[in-house]
Amino acid sequence: MSRKQQYHTLCTGKALATTENHKLDEDLELFGANFCPFVQRVWVALEHKKIPYKYVECDPYKKPQALLELNPRGLVPALRIRDGTHGAKPLGESTQYLEEALSPPNGDADKHPQLLPPINEPYLRAKARLEADHINRTIVPGFYRYLQAQEEEKQIQYGKEFMDELKGFTERMHAEGPFYSGKEPGWVDVMIAPWAFRAANVLKHYRGFTPPEQGRYKAWAEALFKHPAFAATCSTEELYLDSYARYAENRPNTSQVANAINSGSGLP
């Protein structure tokens, strides 16, 4: 007997515990949705960089007024930032803000660990940004194309393309790791982590997909998924399976992301 799907309005598991620990007012507020990978990568960055924040859960299908005031399109993640000078400032998804504003050249690396390589390593910083751009333009849309495809032929085609992208990503990793650029998680890891995680549960469940199970990719995924900053933002597997059923069935108006994939346009 198949398990009855639930509509989740809160995180579960470790992520729920993390939200409970971030209910008090802070200068930075993160407006998110429990299943959203775009939210999760900002959330992971906040946790990794040890930045105080308040988490505000939003239902993306019943957008609260507080979210619409920050982003009229109602997209998450959204940030509300108070700096004591200009009052509360709204900002859409921006891990770049977290990196640039809170990791100045002479910043305290122990207090706010950097995601990008040091500013005196422009080549390595450029490589990280280029890889992140490739993730956003190719790997993330590929995940949704594969998940939303309804015809078996398209599922086979997009599944192969997605696997090829993961293999290419693996080939570009630091040889020893365990993370993409070396011993510590960085910008590239945060950019791809939520979709790599969902590939291991959502794509496995709905499309029979198996990520690379050996070698460098496996070592990278194991290290990433166990890292405290990432694990703290993960709900239970049931939440993701329930939340992504509408994508797997390609239901109308599932999300602005799903609509963009169906229309062949860029992600919002």
PDB file of N, CA, C and O in Angstrom, residues 41-110:
ATOM      1  N   ARG A  41      20.116  26.498  -0.146  1.00  0.00           N
ATOM      2  CA  ARG A  41      21.520  26.869  -0.319  1.00  0.00           C
ATOM      3  C   ARG A  41      21.857  28.179   0.396  1.00  0.00           C
ATOM      4  O   ARG A  41      22.968  28.341   0.892  1.00  0.00           O
ATOM      5  N   VAL A  42      20.903  29.104   0.481  1.00  0.00           N
ATOM      6  CA  VAL A  42      21.138  30.300   1.293  1.00  0.00           C
ATOM      7  C   VAL A  42      21.200  29.919   2.765  1.00  0.00           C
ATOM      8  O   VAL A  42      22.045  30.420   3.526  1.00  0.00           O
ATOM      9  N   TRP A  43      20.325  29.018   3.157  1.00  0.00           N
ATOM     10  CA  TRP A  43      20.266  28.559   4.547  1.00  0.00           C
ATOM     11  C   TRP A  43      21.576  27.875   4.959  1.00  0.00           C
ATOM     12  O   TRP A  43      22.119  28.133   6.035  1.00  0.00           O
ATOM     13  N   VAL A  44      22.090  27.019   4.075  1.00  0.00           N
ATOM     14  CA  VAL A  44      23.365  26.352   4.349  1.00  0.00           C
ATOM     15  C   VAL A  44      24.482  27.383   4.511  1.00  0.00           C
ATOM     16  O   VAL A  44      25.337  27.263   5.403  1.00  0.00           O
ATOM     17  N   ALA A  45      24.471  28.392   3.651  1.00  0.00           N
ATOM     18  CA  ALA A  45      25.493  29.435   3.749  1.00  0.00           C
ATOM     19  C   ALA A  45      25.419  30.156   5.092  1.00  0.00           C
ATOM     20  O   ALA A  45      26.445  30.432   5.728  1.00  0.00           O
ATOM     21  N   LEU A  46      24.213  30.462   5.550  1.00  0.00           N
ATOM     22  CA  LEU A  46      24.047  31.116   6.848  1.00  0.00           C
ATOM     23  C   LEU A  46      24.591  30.248   7.973  1.00  0.00           C
ATOM     24  O   LEU A  46      25.281  30.730   8.881  1.00  0.00           O
ATOM     25  N   GLU A  47      24.264  28.959   7.918  1.00  0.00           N
ATOM     26  CA  GLU A  47      24.724  28.042   8.957  1.00  0.00           C
ATOM     27  C   GLU A  47      26.250  27.896   8.925  1.00  0.00           C
ATOM     28  O   GLU A  47      26.913  27.933   9.966  1.00  0.00           O
ATOM     29  N   HIS A  48      26.785  27.728   7.731  1.00  0.00           N
ATOM     30  CA  HIS A  48      28.232  27.530   7.615  1.00  0.00           C
ATOM     31  C   HIS A  48      29.007  28.767   8.048  1.00  0.00           C
ATOM     32  O   HIS A  48      30.053  28.662   8.708  1.00  0.00           O
ATOM     33  N   LYS A  49      28.491  29.939   7.692  1.00  0.00           N
ATOM     34  CA  LYS A  49      29.195  31.175   8.007  1.00  0.00           C
ATOM     35  C   LYS A  49      28.873  31.691   9.406  1.00  0.00           C
ATOM     36  O   LYS A  49      29.375  32.734   9.814  1.00  0.00           O
ATOM     37  N   LYS A  50      28.017  30.943  10.132  1.00  0.00           N
ATOM     38  CA  LYS A  50      27.709  31.267  11.534  1.00  0.00           C
ATOM     39  C   LYS A  50      27.144  32.673  11.667  1.00  0.00           C
ATOM     40  O   LYS A  50      27.541  33.455  12.545  1.00  0.00           O
ATOM     41  N   ILE A  51      26.216  32.992  10.788  1.00  0.00           N
ATOM     42  CA  ILE A  51      25.601  34.312  10.779  1.00  0.00           C
ATOM     43  C   ILE A  51      24.274  34.246  11.535  1.00  0.00           C
ATOM     44  O   ILE A  51      23.425  33.416  11.225  1.00  0.00           O
ATOM     45  N   PRO A  52      24.062  35.087  12.526  1.00  0.00           N
ATOM     46  CA  PRO A  52      22.774  35.106  13.230  1.00  0.00           C
ATOM     47  C   PRO A  52      21.635  35.460  12.269  1.00  0.00           C
ATOM     48  O   PRO A  52      21.765  36.373  11.452  1.00  0.00           O
ATOM     49  N   TYR A  53      20.536  34.748  12.373  1.00  0.00           N
ATOM     50  CA  TYR A  53      19.400  34.995  11.491  1.00  0.00           C
ATOM     51  C   TYR A  53      18.122  34.496  12.139  1.00  0.00           C
ATOM     52  O   TYR A  53      18.143  33.655  13.047  1.00  0.00           O
ATOM     53  N   LYS A  54      17.020  35.015  11.657  1.00  0.00           N
ATOM     54  CA  LYS A  54      15.699  34.516  12.018  1.00  0.00           C
ATOM     55  C   LYS A  54      15.113  33.811  10.799  1.00  0.00           C
ATOM     56  O   LYS A  54      15.179  34.336   9.687  1.00  0.00           O
ATOM     57  N   TYR A  55      14.555  32.622  10.998  1.00  0.00           N
ATOM     58  CA  TYR A  55      13.945  31.882   9.896  1.00  0.00           C
ATOM     59  C   TYR A  55      12.433  32.085   9.929  1.00  0.00           C
ATOM     60  O   TYR A  55      11.801  31.918  10.977  1.00  0.00           O
ATOM     61  N   VAL A  56      11.860  32.433   8.776  1.00  0.00           N
ATOM     62  CA  VAL A  56      10.420  32.644   8.651  1.00  0.00           C
ATOM     63  C   VAL A  56       9.886  31.686   7.593  1.00  0.00           C
ATOM     64  O   VAL A  56      10.209  31.809   6.402  1.00  0.00           O
ATOM     65  N   GLU A  57       9.086  30.718   8.006  1.00  0.00           N
ATOM     66  CA  GLU A  57       8.519  29.739   7.071  1.00  0.00           C
ATOM     67  C   GLU A  57       7.356  30.362   6.301  1.00  0.00           C
ATOM     68  O   GLU A  57       6.491  31.030   6.883  1.00  0.00           O
ATOM     69  N   CYS A  58       7.342  30.152   4.984  1.00  0.00           N
ATOM     70  CA  CYS A  58       6.290  30.676   4.112  1.00  0.00           C
ATOM     71  C   CYS A  58       5.688  29.544   3.294  1.00  0.00           C
ATOM     72  O   CYS A  58       6.413  28.652   2.841  1.00  0.00           O
ATOM     73  N   ASP A  59       4.393  29.600   3.084  1.00  0.00           N
ATOM     74  CA  ASP A  59       3.727  28.671   2.175  1.00  0.00           C
ATOM     75  C   ASP A  59       3.760  29.306   0.788  1.00  0.00           C
ATOM     76  O   ASP A  59       3.093  30.316   0.558  1.00  0.00           O
ATOM     77  N   PRO A  60       4.536  28.751  -0.159  1.00  0.00           N
ATOM     78  CA  PRO A  60       4.658  29.388  -1.477  1.00  0.00           C
ATOM     79  C   PRO A  60       3.369  29.372  -2.292  1.00  0.00           C
ATOM     80  O   PRO A  60       3.267  30.077  -3.290  1.00  0.00           O
ATOM     81  N   TYR A  61       2.397  28.569  -1.862  1.00  0.00           N
ATOM     82  CA  TYR A  61       1.113  28.517  -2.571  1.00  0.00           C
ATOM     83  C   TYR A  61       0.059  29.396  -1.899  1.00  0.00           C
ATOM     84  O   TYR A  61      -1.039  29.551  -2.415  1.00  0.00           O
ATOM     85  N   LYS A  62       0.401  29.961  -0.734  1.00  0.00           N
ATOM     86  CA  LYS A  62      -0.450  30.923  -0.037  1.00  0.00           C
ATOM     87  C   LYS A  62       0.465  32.020   0.485  1.00  0.00           C
ATOM     88  O   LYS A  62       0.691  32.141   1.682  1.00  0.00           O
ATOM     89  N   LYS A  63       0.971  32.800  -0.435  1.00  0.00           N
ATOM     90  CA  LYS A  63       2.050  33.743  -0.132  1.00  0.00           C
ATOM     91  C   LYS A  63       1.617  34.768   0.916  1.00  0.00           C
ATOM     92  O   LYS A  63       0.680  35.524   0.698  1.00  0.00           O
ATOM     93  N   PRO A  64       2.314  34.830   2.042  1.00  0.00           N
ATOM     94  CA  PRO A  64       1.963  35.807   3.077  1.00  0.00           C
ATOM     95  C   PRO A  64       2.325  37.221   2.646  1.00  0.00           C
ATOM     96  O   PRO A  64       3.228  37.430   1.836  1.00  0.00           O
ATOM     97  N   GLN A  65       1.624  38.189   3.190  1.00  0.00           N
ATOM     98  CA  GLN A  65       1.861  39.583   2.841  1.00  0.00           C
ATOM     99  C   GLN A  65       3.278  40.011   3.154  1.00  0.00           C
ATOM    100  O   GLN A  65       3.889  40.790   2.419  1.00  0.00           O
ATOM    101  N   ALA A  66       3.839  39.484   4.244  1.00  0.00           N
ATOM    102  CA  ALA A  66       5.207  39.856   4.624  1.00  0.00           C
ATOM    103  C   ALA A  66       6.198  39.464   3.531  1.00  0.00           C
ATOM    104  O   ALA A  66       7.167  40.179   3.276  1.00  0.00           O
ATOM    105  N   LEU A  67       5.963  38.326   2.867  1.00  0.00           N
ATOM    106  CA  LEU A  67       6.842  37.904   1.778  1.00  0.00           C
ATOM    107  C   LEU A  67       6.638  38.791   0.554  1.00  0.00           C
ATOM    108  O   LEU A  67       7.607  39.203  -0.097  1.00  0.00           O
ATOM    109  N   LEU A  68       5.392  39.094   0.234  1.00  0.00           N
ATOM    110  CA  LEU A  68       5.099  39.925  -0.937  1.00  0.00           C
ATOM    111  C   LEU A  68       5.669  41.324  -0.791  1.00  0.00           C
ATOM    112  O   LEU A  68       6.014  41.975  -1.785  1.00  0.00           O
ATOM    113  N   GLU A  69       5.783  41.791   0.423  1.00  0.00           N
ATOM    114  CA  GLU A  69       6.385  43.111   0.641  1.00  0.00           C
ATOM    115  C   GLU A  69       7.872  43.088   0.328  1.00  0.00           C
ATOM    116  O   GLU A  69       8.451  44.103  -0.067  1.00  0.00           O
ATOM    117  N   LEU A  70       8.502  41.926   0.498  1.00  0.00           N
ATOM    118  CA  LEU A  70       9.924  41.781   0.183  1.00  0.00           C
ATOM    119  C   LEU A  70      10.140  41.481  -1.288  1.00  0.00           C
ATOM    120  O   LEU A  70      11.095  41.945  -1.900  1.00  0.00           O
ATOM    121  N   ASN A  71       9.261  40.664  -1.856  1.00  0.00           N
ATOM    122  CA  ASN A  71       9.364  40.245  -3.249  1.00  0.00           C
ATOM    123  C   ASN A  71       7.955  40.174  -3.821  1.00  0.00           C
ATOM    124  O   ASN A  71       7.214  39.237  -3.522  1.00  0.00           O
ATOM    125  N   PRO A  72       7.540  41.143  -4.626  1.00  0.00           N
ATOM    126  CA  PRO A  72       6.178  41.164  -5.160  1.00  0.00           C
ATOM    127  C   PRO A  72       5.802  39.894  -5.928  1.00  0.00           C
ATOM    128  O   PRO A  72       4.611  39.589  -6.064  1.00  0.00           O
ATOM    129  N   ARG A  73       6.796  39.155  -6.420  1.00  0.00           N
ATOM    130  CA  ARG A  73       6.505  37.905  -7.126  1.00  0.00           C
ATOM    131  C   ARG A  73       6.292  36.751  -6.163  1.00  0.00           C
ATOM    132  O   ARG A  73       5.882  35.659  -6.562  1.00  0.00           O
ATOM    133  N   GLY A  74       6.579  36.986  -4.913  1.00  0.00           N
ATOM    134  CA  GLY A  74       6.365  35.955  -3.912  1.00  0.00           C
ATOM    135  C   GLY A  74       7.357  34.824  -3.947  1.00  0.00           C
ATOM    136  O   GLY A  74       7.070  33.720  -3.472  1.00  0.00           O
ATOM    137  N   LEU A  75       8.544  35.064  -4.510  1.00  0.00           N
ATOM    138  CA  LEU A  75       9.547  34.011  -4.615  1.00  0.00           C
ATOM    139  C   LEU A  75      10.370  33.915  -3.340  1.00  0.00           C
ATOM    140  O   LEU A  75      10.659  34.920  -2.690  1.00  0.00           O
ATOM    141  N   VAL A  76      10.722  32.696  -2.993  1.00  0.00           N
ATOM    142  CA  VAL A  76      11.655  32.461  -1.892  1.00  0.00           C
ATOM    143  C   VAL A  76      12.910  31.831  -2.465  1.00  0.00           C
ATOM    144  O   VAL A  76      12.854  31.174  -3.504  1.00  0.00           O
ATOM    145  N   PRO A  77      14.062  32.062  -1.819  1.00  0.00           N
ATOM    146  CA  PRO A  77      14.232  32.785  -0.569  1.00  0.00           C
ATOM    147  C   PRO A  77      14.187  34.295  -0.740  1.00  0.00           C
ATOM    148  O   PRO A  77      14.444  34.810  -1.823  1.00  0.00           O
ATOM    149  N   ALA A  78      13.858  34.961   0.337  1.00  0.00           N
ATOM    150  CA  ALA A  78      13.938  36.417   0.389  1.00  0.00           C
ATOM    151  C   ALA A  78      14.576  36.787   1.716  1.00  0.00           C
ATOM    152  O   ALA A  78      14.392  36.090   2.717  1.00  0.00           O
ATOM    153  N   LEU A  79      15.337  37.860   1.703  1.00  0.00           N
ATOM    154  CA  LEU A  79      16.016  38.316   2.913  1.00  0.00           C
ATOM    155  C   LEU A  79      15.498  39.690   3.309  1.00  0.00           C
ATOM    156  O   LEU A  79      15.235  40.536   2.453  1.00  0.00           O
ATOM    157  N   ARG A  80      15.348  39.887   4.601  1.00  0.00           N
ATOM    158  CA  ARG A  80      15.113  41.221   5.141  1.00  0.00           C
ATOM    159  C   ARG A  80      16.324  41.559   5.999  1.00  0.00           C
ATOM    160  O   ARG A  80      16.658  40.814   6.934  1.00  0.00           O
ATOM    161  N   ILE A  81      16.993  42.655   5.665  1.00  0.00           N
ATOM    162  CA  ILE A  81      18.259  43.003   6.314  1.00  0.00           C
ATOM    163  C   ILE A  81      18.124  44.349   7.007  1.00  0.00           C
ATOM    164  O   ILE A  81      17.726  45.338   6.386  1.00  0.00           O
ATOM    165  N   ARG A  82      18.456  44.381   8.270  1.00  0.00           N
ATOM    166  CA  ARG A  82      18.467  45.636   9.028  1.00  0.00           C
ATOM    167  C   ARG A  82      19.922  45.978   9.334  1.00  0.00           C
ATOM    168  O   ARG A  82      20.628  45.183   9.944  1.00  0.00           O
ATOM    169  N   ASP A  83      20.344  47.166   8.904  1.00  0.00           N
ATOM    170  CA  ASP A  83      21.746  47.529   9.120  1.00  0.00           C
ATOM    171  C   ASP A  83      21.908  48.727  10.038  1.00  0.00           C
ATOM    172  O   ASP A  83      23.014  49.227  10.234  1.00  0.00           O
ATOM    173  N   GLY A  84      20.808  49.209  10.599  1.00  0.00           N
ATOM    174  CA  GLY A  84      20.903  50.323  11.536  1.00  0.00           C
ATOM    175  C   GLY A  84      21.042  51.682  10.887  1.00  0.00           C
ATOM    176  O   GLY A  84      21.034  52.698  11.566  1.00  0.00           O
ATOM    177  N   THR A  85      21.157  51.692   9.549  1.00  0.00           N
ATOM    178  CA  THR A  85      21.330  52.960   8.830  1.00  0.00           C
ATOM    179  C   THR A  85      20.147  53.256   7.915  1.00  0.00           C
ATOM    180  O   THR A  85      19.587  54.350   7.933  1.00  0.00           O
ATOM    181  N   HIS A  86      19.760  52.261   7.155  1.00  0.00           N
ATOM    182  CA  HIS A  86      18.697  52.455   6.167  1.00  0.00           C
ATOM    183  C   HIS A  86      17.425  51.688   6.517  1.00  0.00           C
ATOM    184  O   HIS A  86      16.550  51.494   5.674  1.00  0.00           O
ATOM    185  N   GLY A  87      17.308  51.250   7.740  1.00  0.00           N
ATOM    186  CA  GLY A  87      16.128  50.491   8.119  1.00  0.00           C
ATOM    187  C   GLY A  87      16.180  49.091   7.538  1.00  0.00           C
ATOM    188  O   GLY A  87      17.244  48.549   7.246  1.00  0.00           O
ATOM    189  N   ALA A  88      15.013  48.490   7.368  1.00  0.00           N
ATOM    190  CA  ALA A  88      14.925  47.128   6.836  1.00  0.00           C
ATOM    191  C   ALA A  88      14.968  47.176   5.317  1.00  0.00           C
ATOM    192  O   ALA A  88      14.191  47.885   4.676  1.00  0.00           O
ATOM    193  N   LYS A  89      15.889  46.399   4.729  1.00  0.00           N
ATOM    194  CA  LYS A  89      16.051  46.378   3.273  1.00  0.00           C
ATOM    195  C   LYS A  89      15.711  44.987   2.743  1.00  0.00           C
ATOM    196  O   LYS A  89      16.198  43.981   3.269  1.00  0.00           O
ATOM    197  N   PRO A  90      14.877  44.929   1.691  1.00  0.00           N
ATOM    198  CA  PRO A  90      14.547  43.620   1.111  1.00  0.00           C
ATOM    199  C   PRO A  90      15.606  43.180   0.107  1.00  0.00           C
ATOM    200  O   PRO A  90      16.272  43.998  -0.522  1.00  0.00           O
ATOM    201  N   LEU A  91      15.763  41.854  -0.028  1.00  0.00           N
ATOM    202  CA  LEU A  91      16.717  41.317  -0.987  1.00  0.00           C
ATOM    203  C   LEU A  91      16.274  39.922  -1.385  1.00  0.00           C
ATOM    204  O   LEU A  91      15.946  39.104  -0.529  1.00  0.00           O
ATOM    205  N   GLY A  92      16.251  39.662  -2.693  1.00  0.00           N
ATOM    206  CA  GLY A  92      15.946  38.320  -3.172  1.00  0.00           C
ATOM    207  C   GLY A  92      17.111  37.397  -2.895  1.00  0.00           C
ATOM    208  O   GLY A  92      18.071  37.756  -2.209  1.00  0.00           O
ATOM    209  N   GLU A  93      17.038  36.171  -3.417  1.00  0.00           N
ATOM    210  CA  GLU A  93      18.084  35.185  -3.153  1.00  0.00           C
ATOM    211  C   GLU A  93      19.455  35.777  -3.436  1.00  0.00           C
ATOM    212  O   GLU A  93      19.711  36.297  -4.506  1.00  0.00           O
ATOM    213  N   SER A  94      20.341  35.680  -2.455  1.00  0.00           N
ATOM    214  CA  SER A  94      21.675  36.232  -2.675  1.00  0.00           C
ATOM    215  C   SER A  94      22.690  35.616  -1.739  1.00  0.00           C
ATOM    216  O   SER A  94      23.001  36.175  -0.697  1.00  0.00           O
ATOM    217  N   THR A  95      23.201  34.476  -2.106  1.00  0.00           N
ATOM    218  CA  THR A  95      24.362  33.948  -1.394  1.00  0.00           C
ATOM    219  C   THR A  95      25.551  34.859  -1.637  1.00  0.00           C
ATOM    220  O   THR A  95      26.478  34.906  -0.832  1.00  0.00           O
ATOM    221  N   GLN A  96      25.531  35.597  -2.752  1.00  0.00           N
ATOM    222  CA  GLN A  96      26.616  36.539  -3.013  1.00  0.00           C
ATOM    223  C   GLN A  96      26.655  37.613  -1.931  1.00  0.00           C
ATOM    224  O   GLN A  96      27.722  38.038  -1.493  1.00  0.00           O
ATOM    225  N   TYR A  97      25.476  38.077  -1.491  1.00  0.00           N
ATOM    226  CA  TYR A  97      25.448  39.052  -0.403  1.00  0.00           C
ATOM    227  C   TYR A  97      26.112  38.463   0.838  1.00  0.00           C
ATOM    228  O   TYR A  97      26.928  39.119   1.493  1.00  0.00           O
ATOM    229  N   LEU A  98      25.758  37.235   1.156  1.00  0.00           N
ATOM    230  CA  LEU A  98      26.315  36.596   2.346  1.00  0.00           C
ATOM    231  C   LEU A  98      27.825  36.498   2.256  1.00  0.00           C
ATOM    232  O   LEU A  98      28.539  36.635   3.250  1.00  0.00           O
ATOM    233  N   GLU A  99      28.325  36.247   1.051  1.00  0.00           N
ATOM    234  CA  GLU A  99      29.770  36.098   0.881  1.00  0.00           C
ATOM    235  C   GLU A  99      30.484  37.446   0.892  1.00  0.00           C
ATOM    236  O   GLU A  99      31.428  37.662   1.628  1.00  0.00           O
ATOM    237  N   GLU A 100      30.006  38.369   0.070  1.00  0.00           N
ATOM    238  CA  GLU A 100      30.740  39.632  -0.097  1.00  0.00           C
ATOM    239  C   GLU A 100      30.591  40.551   1.116  1.00  0.00           C
ATOM    240  O   GLU A 100      31.550  41.184   1.552  1.00  0.00           O
ATOM    241  N   ALA A 101      29.404  40.634   1.680  1.00  0.00           N
ATOM    242  CA  ALA A 101      29.179  41.568   2.772  1.00  0.00           C
ATOM    243  C   ALA A 101      29.767  41.075   4.089  1.00  0.00           C
ATOM    244  O   ALA A 101      30.163  41.873   4.930  1.00  0.00           O
ATOM    245  N   LEU A 102      29.820  39.758   4.261  1.00  0.00           N
ATOM    246  CA  LEU A 102      30.224  39.218   5.546  1.00  0.00           C
ATOM    247  C   LEU A 102      31.551  38.493   5.504  1.00  0.00           C
ATOM    248  O   LEU A 102      31.940  37.834   6.457  1.00  0.00           O
ATOM    249  N   SER A 103      32.275  38.593   4.408  1.00  0.00           N
ATOM    250  CA  SER A 103      33.630  38.063   4.328  1.00  0.00           C
ATOM    251  C   SER A 103      34.543  39.116   3.711  1.00  0.00           C
ATOM    252  O   SER A 103      35.034  38.965   2.605  1.00  0.00           O
ATOM    253  N   PRO A 104      34.743  40.242   4.387  1.00  0.00           N
ATOM    254  CA  PRO A 104      35.629  41.275   3.845  1.00  0.00           C
ATOM    255  C   PRO A 104      37.055  40.762   3.762  1.00  0.00           C
ATOM    256  O   PRO A 104      37.397  39.755   4.368  1.00  0.00           O
ATOM    257  N   PRO A 105      37.893  41.434   2.982  1.00  0.00           N
ATOM    258  CA  PRO A 105      39.270  40.958   2.770  1.00  0.00           C
ATOM    259  C   PRO A 105      40.016  40.641   4.066  1.00  0.00           C
ATOM    260  O   PRO A 105      40.785  39.697   4.125  1.00  0.00           O
ATOM    261  N   ASN A 106      39.791  41.450   5.097  1.00  0.00           N
ATOM    262  CA  ASN A 106      40.498  41.231   6.357  1.00  0.00           C
ATOM    263  C   ASN A 106      39.561  40.714   7.443  1.00  0.00           C
ATOM    264  O   ASN A 106      39.764  40.940   8.623  1.00  0.00           O
ATOM    265  N   GLY A 107      38.496  40.012   7.007  1.00  0.00           N
ATOM    266  CA  GLY A 107      37.505  39.522   7.947  1.00  0.00           C
ATOM    267  C   GLY A 107      38.013  38.381   8.811  1.00  0.00           C
ATOM    268  O   GLY A 107      39.079  37.816   8.570  1.00  0.00           O
ATOM    269  N   ASP A 108      37.262  38.067   9.843  1.00  0.00           N
ATOM    270  CA  ASP A 108      37.604  36.995  10.767  1.00  0.00           C
ATOM    271  C   ASP A 108      37.121  35.674  10.186  1.00  0.00           C
ATOM    272  O   ASP A 108      35.941  35.358  10.240  1.00  0.00           O
ATOM    273  N   ALA A 109      38.025  34.884   9.612  1.00  0.00           N
ATOM    274  CA  ALA A 109      37.643  33.638   8.941  1.00  0.00           C
ATOM    275  C   ALA A 109      37.063  32.622   9.917  1.00  0.00           C
ATOM    276  O   ALA A 109      36.255  31.788   9.531  1.00  0.00           O
ATOM    277  N   ASP A 110      37.470  32.696  11.180  1.00  0.00           N
ATOM    278  CA  ASP A 110      36.923  31.771  12.163  1.00  0.00           C
ATOM    279  C   ASP A 110      35.485  32.140  12.530  1.00  0.00           C
ATOM    280  O   ASP A 110      34.663  31.282  12.813  1.00  0.00           O
TER     281      ASP A 110
END
